[in-house]
Amino acid sequence: MPTPAGVRAAVRALAGAALTAATLLAAAPAAPAAPAAPAVPAAPTPGWTAAPAAGRPYVYLEGAAGSVLEDALSVTNPGPRPLTVTLTGTGTPLALAFATSSVTVPARTRADVPFAVTVTADTPPGEHRGAVRAEAAGRAATVPLHLRVSGPRLAALTVEDVRVERSGTLRYTLVNRGNTVLAPRLAVRAEGLFGTVLDRPEEALPVRLRPGERLTRTAPWPDPPGLDAVTVRLTAAAPGAAPATARADVSFASPAGVGALAAVLLAAAGTTAYALRRRRR
């Protein structure tokens, strides 16, 4: 049986061993933690869309002047919250009205909003363009609208108010007298006292004239005659329309031209005087 002194010695030995083990454990570096699993980003929610009903690429309507044509716009909200969409229409001469100008589409839902296009009585036959516009959540979506108005088509073009400025610049006005959009072409010819001074063949103009539209344009004439009386003729044409011609008369008398004429006259006078003196001898 151990003595009290032996027991105390054994307790001190165990305590020392425990302290030594605790110190070693505290000093030892901590085991590295297991790496965390990479975060998987949430799949993005697709944005809202606006499109013609039945999945068409654009709205197509056809009718006569004075009619009211109907269609619908599909607004799809795939998001987790309701979405309020504002609807408008643009296009001349289209008068477009929605059943409601603002619609709230519930989450993960599609709403079909009817609208009507009123074709005014004075709308000319042919193709017309417009658009349906939807706005929501800081962005907008535009859907093209194509309208075909039936009826007889008349192409008629005139050229009016032709003027020639002293610098040589030509000024004229084109008028669309028909009910279709025109792509005009223009030819210019000028005749002076001694023949043709300008012959510009027909060329396409970078404009399109709507029915009833008047457009005033200018055309440069870089080297007009210095001294001449000129008649300028402008001929305008467009597909389906009869050519139209207008004219203007102008006299040019620049200082250089007058000086040249005076020199010619003086030379002629001198030649005549010399010839007369020779005859008298």
PDB file of C-alpha atoms in Angstrom:
ATOM      1  CA  MET A   1       0.000   0.000   0.000  1.00  0.00           C
ATOM      2  CA  PRO A   2       1.502   3.332  -1.080  1.00  0.00           C
ATOM      3  CA  THR A   3       2.425   5.778   1.608  1.00  0.00           C
ATOM      4  CA  PRO A   4       0.932   9.280   1.722  1.00  0.00           C
ATOM      5  CA  ALA A   5       4.199  10.678   0.480  1.00  0.00           C
ATOM      6  CA  GLY A   6       4.146   8.285  -2.443  1.00  0.00           C
ATOM      7  CA  VAL A   7       0.575   9.280  -3.300  1.00  0.00           C
ATOM      8  CA  ARG A   8       1.474  12.929  -3.259  1.00  0.00           C
ATOM      9  CA  ALA A   9       4.452  12.279  -5.497  1.00  0.00           C
ATOM     10  CA  ALA A  10       2.311  10.353  -7.968  1.00  0.00           C
ATOM     11  CA  VAL A  11      -0.311  13.152  -8.058  1.00  0.00           C
ATOM     12  CA  ARG A  12       2.405  15.737  -8.696  1.00  0.00           C
ATOM     13  CA  ALA A  13       3.799  13.579 -11.530  1.00  0.00           C
ATOM     14  CA  LEU A  14       0.366  13.213 -13.169  1.00  0.00           C
ATOM     15  CA  ALA A  15      -0.345  16.931 -12.829  1.00  0.00           C
ATOM     16  CA  GLY A  16       3.009  17.758 -14.420  1.00  0.00           C
ATOM     17  CA  ALA A  17       2.332  15.402 -17.317  1.00  0.00           C
ATOM     18  CA  ALA A  18      -1.119  16.910 -17.847  1.00  0.00           C
ATOM     19  CA  LEU A  19       0.286  20.465 -17.866  1.00  0.00           C
ATOM     20  CA  THR A  20       3.007  19.412 -20.320  1.00  0.00           C
ATOM     21  CA  ALA A  21       0.411  17.829 -22.677  1.00  0.00           C
ATOM     22  CA  ALA A  22      -1.847  20.891 -22.455  1.00  0.00           C
ATOM     23  CA  THR A  23       1.053  23.196 -23.292  1.00  0.00           C
ATOM     24  CA  LEU A  24       2.057  21.088 -26.283  1.00  0.00           C
ATOM     25  CA  LEU A  25      -1.525  21.009 -27.570  1.00  0.00           C
ATOM     26  CA  ALA A  26      -1.875  24.773 -27.180  1.00  0.00           C
ATOM     27  CA  ALA A  27       1.361  25.403 -28.991  1.00  0.00           C
ATOM     28  CA  ALA A  28       0.595  22.987 -31.854  1.00  0.00           C
ATOM     29  CA  PRO A  29      -0.820  24.629 -34.997  1.00  0.00           C
ATOM     30  CA  ALA A  30      -4.519  24.195 -35.517  1.00  0.00           C
ATOM     31  CA  ALA A  31      -5.573  21.709 -38.159  1.00  0.00           C
ATOM     32  CA  PRO A  32      -6.698  23.456 -41.357  1.00  0.00           C
ATOM     33  CA  ALA A  33     -10.460  23.741 -41.733  1.00  0.00           C
ATOM     34  CA  ALA A  34     -12.078  21.826 -44.536  1.00  0.00           C
ATOM     35  CA  PRO A  35     -12.619  24.097 -47.590  1.00  0.00           C
ATOM     36  CA  ALA A  36     -16.155  25.457 -47.945  1.00  0.00           C
ATOM     37  CA  ALA A  37     -18.155  24.299 -50.932  1.00  0.00           C
ATOM     38  CA  PRO A  38     -18.180  26.934 -53.705  1.00  0.00           C
ATOM     39  CA  ALA A  39     -21.312  29.072 -53.791  1.00  0.00           C
ATOM     40  CA  VAL A  40     -23.615  28.281 -56.690  1.00  0.00           C
ATOM     41  CA  PRO A  41     -25.031  31.513 -58.124  1.00  0.00           C
ATOM     42  CA  ALA A  42     -28.762  31.646 -58.444  1.00  0.00           C
ATOM     43  CA  ALA A  43     -30.044  31.359 -62.001  1.00  0.00           C
ATOM     44  CA  PRO A  44     -30.948  34.824 -63.313  1.00  0.00           C
ATOM     45  CA  THR A  45     -34.587  35.529 -63.819  1.00  0.00           C
ATOM     46  CA  PRO A  46     -35.297  36.402 -67.463  1.00  0.00           C
ATOM     47  CA  GLY A  47     -36.626  39.894 -68.057  1.00  0.00           C
ATOM     48  CA  TRP A  48     -40.167  40.752 -69.048  1.00  0.00           C
ATOM     49  CA  THR A  49     -41.119  40.757 -72.707  1.00  0.00           C
ATOM     50  CA  ALA A  50     -43.719  42.371 -74.946  1.00  0.00           C
ATOM     51  CA  ALA A  51     -44.676  40.840 -78.290  1.00  0.00           C
ATOM     52  CA  PRO A  52     -47.638  40.537 -80.640  1.00  0.00           C
ATOM     53  CA  ALA A  53     -50.124  37.872 -79.643  1.00  0.00           C
ATOM     54  CA  ALA A  54     -49.587  34.411 -81.179  1.00  0.00           C
ATOM     55  CA  GLY A  55     -45.798  34.881 -81.309  1.00  0.00           C
ATOM     56  CA  ARG A  56     -45.652  36.996 -84.467  1.00  0.00           C
ATOM     57  CA  PRO A  57     -42.516  39.112 -85.140  1.00  0.00           C
ATOM     58  CA  TYR A  58     -44.570  42.299 -85.654  1.00  0.00           C
ATOM     59  CA  VAL A  59     -48.146  43.529 -85.766  1.00  0.00           C
ATOM     60  CA  TYR A  60     -49.686  43.441 -89.241  1.00  0.00           C
ATOM     61  CA  LEU A  61     -53.065  45.033 -89.950  1.00  0.00           C
ATOM     62  CA  GLU A  62     -54.910  45.656 -93.201  1.00  0.00           C
ATOM     63  CA  GLY A  63     -58.061  47.623 -93.930  1.00  0.00           C
ATOM     64  CA  ALA A  64     -59.641  50.535 -95.754  1.00  0.00           C
ATOM     65  CA  ALA A  65     -59.527  54.208 -94.795  1.00  0.00           C
ATOM     66  CA  GLY A  66     -62.113  54.942 -92.097  1.00  0.00           C
ATOM     67  CA  SER A  67     -61.966  51.474 -90.532  1.00  0.00           C
ATOM     68  CA  VAL A  68     -61.046  50.382 -86.989  1.00  0.00           C
ATOM     69  CA  LEU A  69     -58.643  47.419 -86.744  1.00  0.00           C
ATOM     70  CA  GLU A  70     -58.004  45.387 -83.576  1.00  0.00           C
ATOM     71  CA  ASP A  71     -55.159  43.274 -82.215  1.00  0.00           C
ATOM     72  CA  ALA A  72     -53.519  42.441 -78.862  1.00  0.00           C
ATOM     73  CA  LEU A  73     -50.116  42.774 -77.209  1.00  0.00           C
ATOM     74  CA  SER A  74     -48.802  39.964 -74.995  1.00  0.00           C
ATOM     75  CA  VAL A  75     -46.792  41.062 -71.935  1.00  0.00           C
ATOM     76  CA  THR A  76     -44.983  38.235 -70.104  1.00  0.00           C
ATOM     77  CA  ASN A  77     -43.677  38.637 -66.537  1.00  0.00           C
ATOM     78  CA  PRO A  78     -41.406  35.705 -65.541  1.00  0.00           C
ATOM     79  CA  GLY A  79     -40.261  37.426 -62.339  1.00  0.00           C
ATOM     80  CA  PRO A  80     -41.260  36.670 -58.735  1.00  0.00           C
ATOM     81  CA  ARG A  81     -43.164  39.938 -58.216  1.00  0.00           C
ATOM     82  CA  PRO A  82     -46.013  41.736 -60.023  1.00  0.00           C
ATOM     83  CA  LEU A  83     -44.947  44.085 -62.802  1.00  0.00           C
ATOM     84  CA  THR A  84     -46.713  47.295 -63.875  1.00  0.00           C
ATOM     85  CA  VAL A  85     -46.344  48.050 -67.591  1.00  0.00           C
ATOM     86  CA  THR A  86     -47.255  51.304 -69.363  1.00  0.00           C
ATOM     87  CA  LEU A  87     -48.450  50.993 -72.970  1.00  0.00           C
ATOM     88  CA  THR A  88     -48.386  53.601 -75.756  1.00  0.00           C
ATOM     89  CA  GLY A  89     -48.542  53.667 -79.544  1.00  0.00           C
ATOM     90  CA  THR A  90     -46.782  55.789 -82.159  1.00  0.00           C
ATOM     91  CA  GLY A  91     -47.075  56.322 -85.883  1.00  0.00           C
ATOM     92  CA  THR A  92     -48.536  58.830 -88.319  1.00  0.00           C
ATOM     93  CA  PRO A  93     -51.311  58.730 -89.475  1.00  0.00           C
ATOM     94  CA  LEU A  94     -52.166  55.918 -87.051  1.00  0.00           C
ATOM     95  CA  ALA A  95     -54.475  56.571 -84.096  1.00  0.00           C
ATOM     96  CA  LEU A  96     -53.739  53.746 -81.630  1.00  0.00           C
ATOM     97  CA  ALA A  97     -55.559  53.170 -78.316  1.00  0.00           C
ATOM     98  CA  PHE A  98     -55.185  50.383 -75.722  1.00  0.00           C
ATOM     99  CA  ALA A  99     -57.985  48.919 -73.627  1.00  0.00           C
ATOM    100  CA  THR A 100     -55.912  50.188 -70.677  1.00  0.00           C
ATOM    101  CA  SER A 101     -52.823  52.388 -70.750  1.00  0.00           C
ATOM    102  CA  SER A 102     -51.275  50.614 -67.740  1.00  0.00           C
ATOM    103  CA  VAL A 103     -51.539  46.948 -66.756  1.00  0.00           C
ATOM    104  CA  THR A 104     -50.150  45.077 -63.725  1.00  0.00           C
ATOM    105  CA  VAL A 105     -49.039  41.580 -64.674  1.00  0.00           C
ATOM    106  CA  PRO A 106     -48.835  39.072 -61.762  1.00  0.00           C
ATOM    107  CA  ALA A 107     -45.640  37.093 -61.173  1.00  0.00           C
ATOM    108  CA  ARG A 108     -44.957  34.331 -63.712  1.00  0.00           C
ATOM    109  CA  THR A 109     -47.951  35.337 -65.765  1.00  0.00           C
ATOM    110  CA  ARG A 110     -48.744  36.584 -69.254  1.00  0.00           C
ATOM    111  CA  ALA A 111     -51.337  39.271 -69.966  1.00  0.00           C
ATOM    112  CA  ASP A 112     -52.869  39.937 -73.400  1.00  0.00           C
ATOM    113  CA  VAL A 113     -53.885  43.590 -73.729  1.00  0.00           C
ATOM    114  CA  PRO A 114     -56.235  44.454 -76.653  1.00  0.00           C
ATOM    115  CA  PHE A 115     -55.695  47.614 -78.683  1.00  0.00           C
ATOM    116  CA  ALA A 116     -57.373  49.262 -81.665  1.00  0.00           C
ATOM    117  CA  VAL A 117     -55.965  51.215 -84.619  1.00  0.00           C
ATOM    118  CA  THR A 118     -58.290  53.784 -86.182  1.00  0.00           C
ATOM    119  CA  VAL A 119     -57.467  54.394 -89.848  1.00  0.00           C
ATOM    120  CA  THR A 120     -58.609  57.961 -90.493  1.00  0.00           C
ATOM    121  CA  ALA A 121     -60.760  58.702 -93.533  1.00  0.00           C
ATOM    122  CA  ASP A 122     -57.998  60.735 -95.191  1.00  0.00           C
ATOM    123  CA  THR A 123     -55.322  58.058 -94.798  1.00  0.00           C
ATOM    124  CA  PRO A 124     -53.868  57.406 -98.265  1.00  0.00           C
ATOM    125  CA  PRO A 125     -53.672  53.847 -99.614  1.00  0.00           C
ATOM    126  CA  GLY A 126     -50.397  51.994 -99.272  1.00  0.00           C
ATOM    127  CA  GLU A 127     -48.004  50.957 -96.538  1.00  0.00           C
ATOM    128  CA  HIS A 128     -47.772  52.808 -93.231  1.00  0.00           C
ATOM    129  CA  ARG A 129     -45.543  52.162 -90.226  1.00  0.00           C
ATOM    130  CA  GLY A 130     -45.989  52.642 -86.525  1.00  0.00           C
ATOM    131  CA  ALA A 131     -44.991  50.975 -83.252  1.00  0.00           C
ATOM    132  CA  VAL A 132     -46.417  49.662 -79.999  1.00  0.00           C
ATOM    133  CA  ARG A 133     -44.302  50.607 -76.980  1.00  0.00           C
ATOM    134  CA  ALA A 134     -44.256  49.020 -73.527  1.00  0.00           C
ATOM    135  CA  GLU A 135     -42.321  50.462 -70.556  1.00  0.00           C
ATOM    136  CA  ALA A 136     -41.627  48.874 -67.162  1.00  0.00           C
ATOM    137  CA  ALA A 137     -38.829  48.499 -64.591  1.00  0.00           C
ATOM    138  CA  GLY A 138     -36.661  51.158 -66.199  1.00  0.00           C
ATOM    139  CA  ARG A 139     -36.621  49.815 -69.732  1.00  0.00           C
ATOM    140  CA  ALA A 140     -38.801  49.798 -72.841  1.00  0.00           C
ATOM    141  CA  ALA A 141     -39.734  47.322 -75.554  1.00  0.00           C
ATOM    142  CA  THR A 142     -40.921  48.414 -79.002  1.00  0.00           C
ATOM    143  CA  VAL A 143     -42.986  46.209 -81.315  1.00  0.00           C
ATOM    144  CA  PRO A 144     -43.177  47.275 -85.005  1.00  0.00           C
ATOM    145  CA  LEU A 145     -46.628  47.814 -86.482  1.00  0.00           C
ATOM    146  CA  HIS A 146     -47.226  47.507 -90.243  1.00  0.00           C
ATOM    147  CA  LEU A 147     -50.490  48.829 -91.675  1.00  0.00           C
ATOM    148  CA  ARG A 148     -51.660  48.355 -95.239  1.00  0.00           C
ATOM    149  CA  VAL A 149     -54.489  50.631 -96.329  1.00  0.00           C
ATOM    150  CA  SER A 150     -56.426  49.389 -99.333  1.00  0.00           C
ATOM    151  CA  GLY A 151     -57.794  51.560-102.149  1.00  0.00           C
ATOM    152  CA  PRO A 152     -56.708  53.087-105.487  1.00  0.00           C
ATOM    153  CA  ARG A 153     -53.239  54.609-105.551  1.00  0.00           C
ATOM    154  CA  LEU A 154     -52.354  57.847-107.303  1.00  0.00           C
ATOM    155  CA  ALA A 155     -48.774  59.006-107.866  1.00  0.00           C
ATOM    156  CA  ALA A 156     -48.503  62.682-108.842  1.00  0.00           C
ATOM    157  CA  LEU A 157     -45.504  65.004-108.488  1.00  0.00           C
ATOM    158  CA  THR A 158     -44.955  68.646-109.436  1.00  0.00           C
ATOM    159  CA  VAL A 159     -41.927  70.953-109.329  1.00  0.00           C
ATOM    160  CA  GLU A 160     -42.695  74.584-108.565  1.00  0.00           C
ATOM    161  CA  ASP A 161     -41.178  77.958-107.623  1.00  0.00           C
ATOM    162  CA  VAL A 162     -37.979  77.490-109.602  1.00  0.00           C
ATOM    163  CA  ARG A 163     -35.463  80.283-109.030  1.00  0.00           C
ATOM    164  CA  VAL A 164     -31.832  80.818-109.948  1.00  0.00           C
ATOM    165  CA  GLU A 165     -29.771  82.940-107.599  1.00  0.00           C
ATOM    166  CA  ARG A 166     -26.982  85.188-108.893  1.00  0.00           C
ATOM    167  CA  SER A 167     -24.434  82.795-107.432  1.00  0.00           C
ATOM    168  CA  GLY A 168     -25.907  80.073-109.641  1.00  0.00           C
ATOM    169  CA  THR A 169     -27.659  78.145-106.856  1.00  0.00           C
ATOM    170  CA  LEU A 170     -30.920  76.564-108.014  1.00  0.00           C
ATOM    171  CA  ARG A 171     -33.899  76.710-105.664  1.00  0.00           C
ATOM    172  CA  TYR A 172     -37.111  74.764-106.252  1.00  0.00           C
ATOM    173  CA  THR A 173     -40.064  73.135-104.480  1.00  0.00           C
ATOM    174  CA  LEU A 174     -41.314  69.559-104.945  1.00  0.00           C
ATOM    175  CA  VAL A 175     -44.972  68.834-104.163  1.00  0.00           C
ATOM    176  CA  ASN A 176     -46.560  65.399-103.768  1.00  0.00           C
ATOM    177  CA  ARG A 177     -50.028  65.811-105.297  1.00  0.00           C
ATOM    178  CA  GLY A 178     -50.986  62.127-105.007  1.00  0.00           C
ATOM    179  CA  ASN A 179     -51.819  59.714-102.194  1.00  0.00           C
ATOM    180  CA  THR A 180     -48.677  57.556-102.159  1.00  0.00           C
ATOM    181  CA  VAL A 181     -45.160  58.116-100.853  1.00  0.00           C
ATOM    182  CA  LEU A 182     -42.819  59.218-103.656  1.00  0.00           C
ATOM    183  CA  ALA A 183     -39.080  58.845-104.234  1.00  0.00           C
ATOM    184  CA  PRO A 184     -38.374  61.795-106.592  1.00  0.00           C
ATOM    185  CA  ARG A 185     -35.662  62.155-109.222  1.00  0.00           C
ATOM    186  CA  LEU A 186     -34.475  65.402-110.812  1.00  0.00           C
ATOM    187  CA  ALA A 187     -32.830  66.445-114.091  1.00  0.00           C
ATOM    188  CA  VAL A 188     -31.540  69.982-114.837  1.00  0.00           C
ATOM    189  CA  ARG A 189     -30.817  71.605-118.201  1.00  0.00           C
ATOM    190  CA  ALA A 190     -29.917  75.215-118.964  1.00  0.00           C
ATOM    191  CA  GLU A 191     -29.748  76.868-122.393  1.00  0.00           C
ATOM    192  CA  GLY A 192     -27.928  80.154-123.006  1.00  0.00           C
ATOM    193  CA  LEU A 193     -27.587  82.468-126.009  1.00  0.00           C
ATOM    194  CA  PHE A 194     -24.773  80.367-127.405  1.00  0.00           C
ATOM    195  CA  GLY A 195     -26.030  76.871-126.541  1.00  0.00           C
ATOM    196  CA  THR A 196     -26.274  74.494-123.585  1.00  0.00           C
ATOM    197  CA  VAL A 197     -24.488  75.697-120.451  1.00  0.00           C
ATOM    198  CA  LEU A 198     -25.693  73.022-118.032  1.00  0.00           C
ATOM    199  CA  ASP A 199     -26.902  69.456-118.649  1.00  0.00           C
ATOM    200  CA  ARG A 200     -27.304  67.448-115.452  1.00  0.00           C
ATOM    201  CA  PRO A 201     -28.866  63.999-116.054  1.00  0.00           C
ATOM    202  CA  GLU A 202     -31.681  62.647-113.921  1.00  0.00           C
ATOM    203  CA  GLU A 203     -30.550  61.535-110.475  1.00  0.00           C
ATOM    204  CA  ALA A 204     -32.290  60.245-107.381  1.00  0.00           C
ATOM    205  CA  LEU A 205     -32.798  62.709-104.536  1.00  0.00           C
ATOM    206  CA  PRO A 206     -32.172  61.586-100.929  1.00  0.00           C
ATOM    207  CA  VAL A 207     -35.754  62.347 -99.865  1.00  0.00           C
ATOM    208  CA  ARG A 208     -39.163  60.681 -99.658  1.00  0.00           C
ATOM    209  CA  LEU A 209     -42.302  62.778-100.055  1.00  0.00           C
ATOM    210  CA  ARG A 210     -45.433  61.864 -98.144  1.00  0.00           C
ATOM    211  CA  PRO A 211     -48.842  62.604 -99.688  1.00  0.00           C
ATOM    212  CA  GLY A 212     -49.503  66.353 -99.659  1.00  0.00           C
ATOM    213  CA  GLU A 213     -45.955  67.199 -98.566  1.00  0.00           C
ATOM    214  CA  ARG A 214     -44.071  70.215 -99.985  1.00  0.00           C
ATOM    215  CA  LEU A 215     -40.292  70.272 -99.861  1.00  0.00           C
ATOM    216  CA  THR A 216     -38.034  73.177-100.880  1.00  0.00           C
ATOM    217  CA  ARG A 217     -34.506  72.209-101.919  1.00  0.00           C
ATOM    218  CA  THR A 218     -31.432  73.796-103.436  1.00  0.00           C
ATOM    219  CA  ALA A 219     -28.912  72.495-105.957  1.00  0.00           C
ATOM    220  CA  PRO A 220     -25.470  74.018-106.569  1.00  0.00           C
ATOM    221  CA  TRP A 221     -24.266  75.275-109.944  1.00  0.00           C
ATOM    222  CA  PRO A 222     -20.527  75.652-109.380  1.00  0.00           C
ATOM    223  CA  ASP A 223     -19.617  77.388-112.665  1.00  0.00           C
ATOM    224  CA  PRO A 224     -22.503  79.469-114.035  1.00  0.00           C
ATOM    225  CA  PRO A 225     -21.749  81.646-117.078  1.00  0.00           C
ATOM    226  CA  GLY A 226     -20.259  85.061-116.407  1.00  0.00           C
ATOM    227  CA  LEU A 227     -22.337  86.825-119.041  1.00  0.00           C
ATOM    228  CA  ASP A 228     -25.406  85.208-120.600  1.00  0.00           C
ATOM    229  CA  ALA A 229     -29.196  85.058-120.657  1.00  0.00           C
ATOM    230  CA  VAL A 230     -30.161  81.537-119.571  1.00  0.00           C
ATOM    231  CA  THR A 231     -33.353  79.485-119.409  1.00  0.00           C
ATOM    232  CA  VAL A 232     -33.177  76.739-116.741  1.00  0.00           C
ATOM    233  CA  ARG A 233     -35.533  73.737-116.927  1.00  0.00           C
ATOM    234  CA  LEU A 234     -36.033  71.312-114.043  1.00  0.00           C
ATOM    235  CA  THR A 235     -37.742  67.975-114.702  1.00  0.00           C
ATOM    236  CA  ALA A 236     -38.965  65.967-111.723  1.00  0.00           C
ATOM    237  CA  ALA A 237     -40.083  62.345-111.919  1.00  0.00           C
ATOM    238  CA  ALA A 238     -41.046  59.492-109.583  1.00  0.00           C
ATOM    239  CA  PRO A 239     -42.102  55.849-110.099  1.00  0.00           C
ATOM    240  CA  GLY A 240     -45.688  55.767-111.323  1.00  0.00           C
ATOM    241  CA  ALA A 241     -45.922  59.549-111.743  1.00  0.00           C
ATOM    242  CA  ALA A 242     -45.790  61.540-114.972  1.00  0.00           C
ATOM    243  CA  PRO A 243     -42.701  63.783-115.334  1.00  0.00           C
ATOM    244  CA  ALA A 244     -43.230  67.418-114.372  1.00  0.00           C
ATOM    245  CA  THR A 245     -41.212  70.344-115.755  1.00  0.00           C
ATOM    246  CA  ALA A 246     -40.781  73.942-114.584  1.00  0.00           C
ATOM    247  CA  ARG A 247     -38.522  76.711-115.885  1.00  0.00           C
ATOM    248  CA  ALA A 248     -36.897  79.957-114.839  1.00  0.00           C
ATOM    249  CA  ASP A 249     -35.128  82.686-116.835  1.00  0.00           C
ATOM    250  CA  VAL A 250     -32.049  84.443-115.485  1.00  0.00           C
ATOM    251  CA  SER A 251     -29.391  86.834-116.803  1.00  0.00           C
ATOM    252  CA  PHE A 252     -25.794  86.602-115.622  1.00  0.00           C
ATOM    253  CA  ALA A 253     -23.534  89.657-115.708  1.00  0.00           C
ATOM    254  CA  SER A 254     -20.555  89.202-113.425  1.00  0.00           C
ATOM    255  CA  PRO A 255     -17.743  91.817-113.385  1.00  0.00           C
ATOM    256  CA  ALA A 256     -15.400  89.306-114.999  1.00  0.00           C
ATOM    257  CA  GLY A 257     -17.930  88.577-117.720  1.00  0.00           C
ATOM    258  CA  VAL A 258     -18.592  92.254-118.384  1.00  0.00           C
ATOM    259  CA  GLY A 259     -14.853  92.946-118.496  1.00  0.00           C
ATOM    260  CA  ALA A 260     -14.306  90.131-120.965  1.00  0.00           C
ATOM    261  CA  LEU A 261     -17.112  91.435-123.172  1.00  0.00           C
ATOM    262  CA  ALA A 262     -15.684  94.962-123.039  1.00  0.00           C
ATOM    263  CA  ALA A 263     -12.293  93.644-124.061  1.00  0.00           C
ATOM    264  CA  VAL A 264     -13.836  91.789-126.980  1.00  0.00           C
ATOM    265  CA  LEU A 265     -15.755  94.901-128.082  1.00  0.00           C
ATOM    266  CA  LEU A 266     -12.668  97.098-127.831  1.00  0.00           C
ATOM    267  CA  ALA A 267     -10.679  94.615-129.832  1.00  0.00           C
ATOM    268  CA  ALA A 268     -13.413  94.472-132.454  1.00  0.00           C
ATOM    269  CA  ALA A 269     -13.609  98.260-132.542  1.00  0.00           C
ATOM    270  CA  GLY A 270      -9.859  98.520-132.977  1.00  0.00           C
ATOM    271  CA  THR A 271      -9.892  95.978-135.782  1.00  0.00           C
ATOM    272  CA  THR A 272     -12.708  97.863-137.531  1.00  0.00           C
ATOM    273  CA  ALA A 273     -10.906 101.218-137.215  1.00  0.00           C
ATOM    274  CA  TYR A 274      -7.702  99.746-138.598  1.00  0.00           C
ATOM    275  CA  ALA A 275      -9.564  98.262-141.534  1.00  0.00           C
ATOM    276  CA  LEU A 276     -11.200 101.638-142.319  1.00  0.00           C
ATOM    277  CA  ARG A 277      -7.845 103.464-142.271  1.00  0.00           C
ATOM    278  CA  ARG A 278      -6.383 100.969-144.682  1.00  0.00           C
ATOM    279  CA  ARG A 279      -9.271 101.517-147.073  1.00  0.00           C
ATOM    280  CA  ARG A 280      -8.807 105.281-147.014  1.00  0.00           C
ATOM    281  CA  ARG A 281      -5.208 104.918-148.027  1.00  0.00           C
TER     282      ARG A 281
END
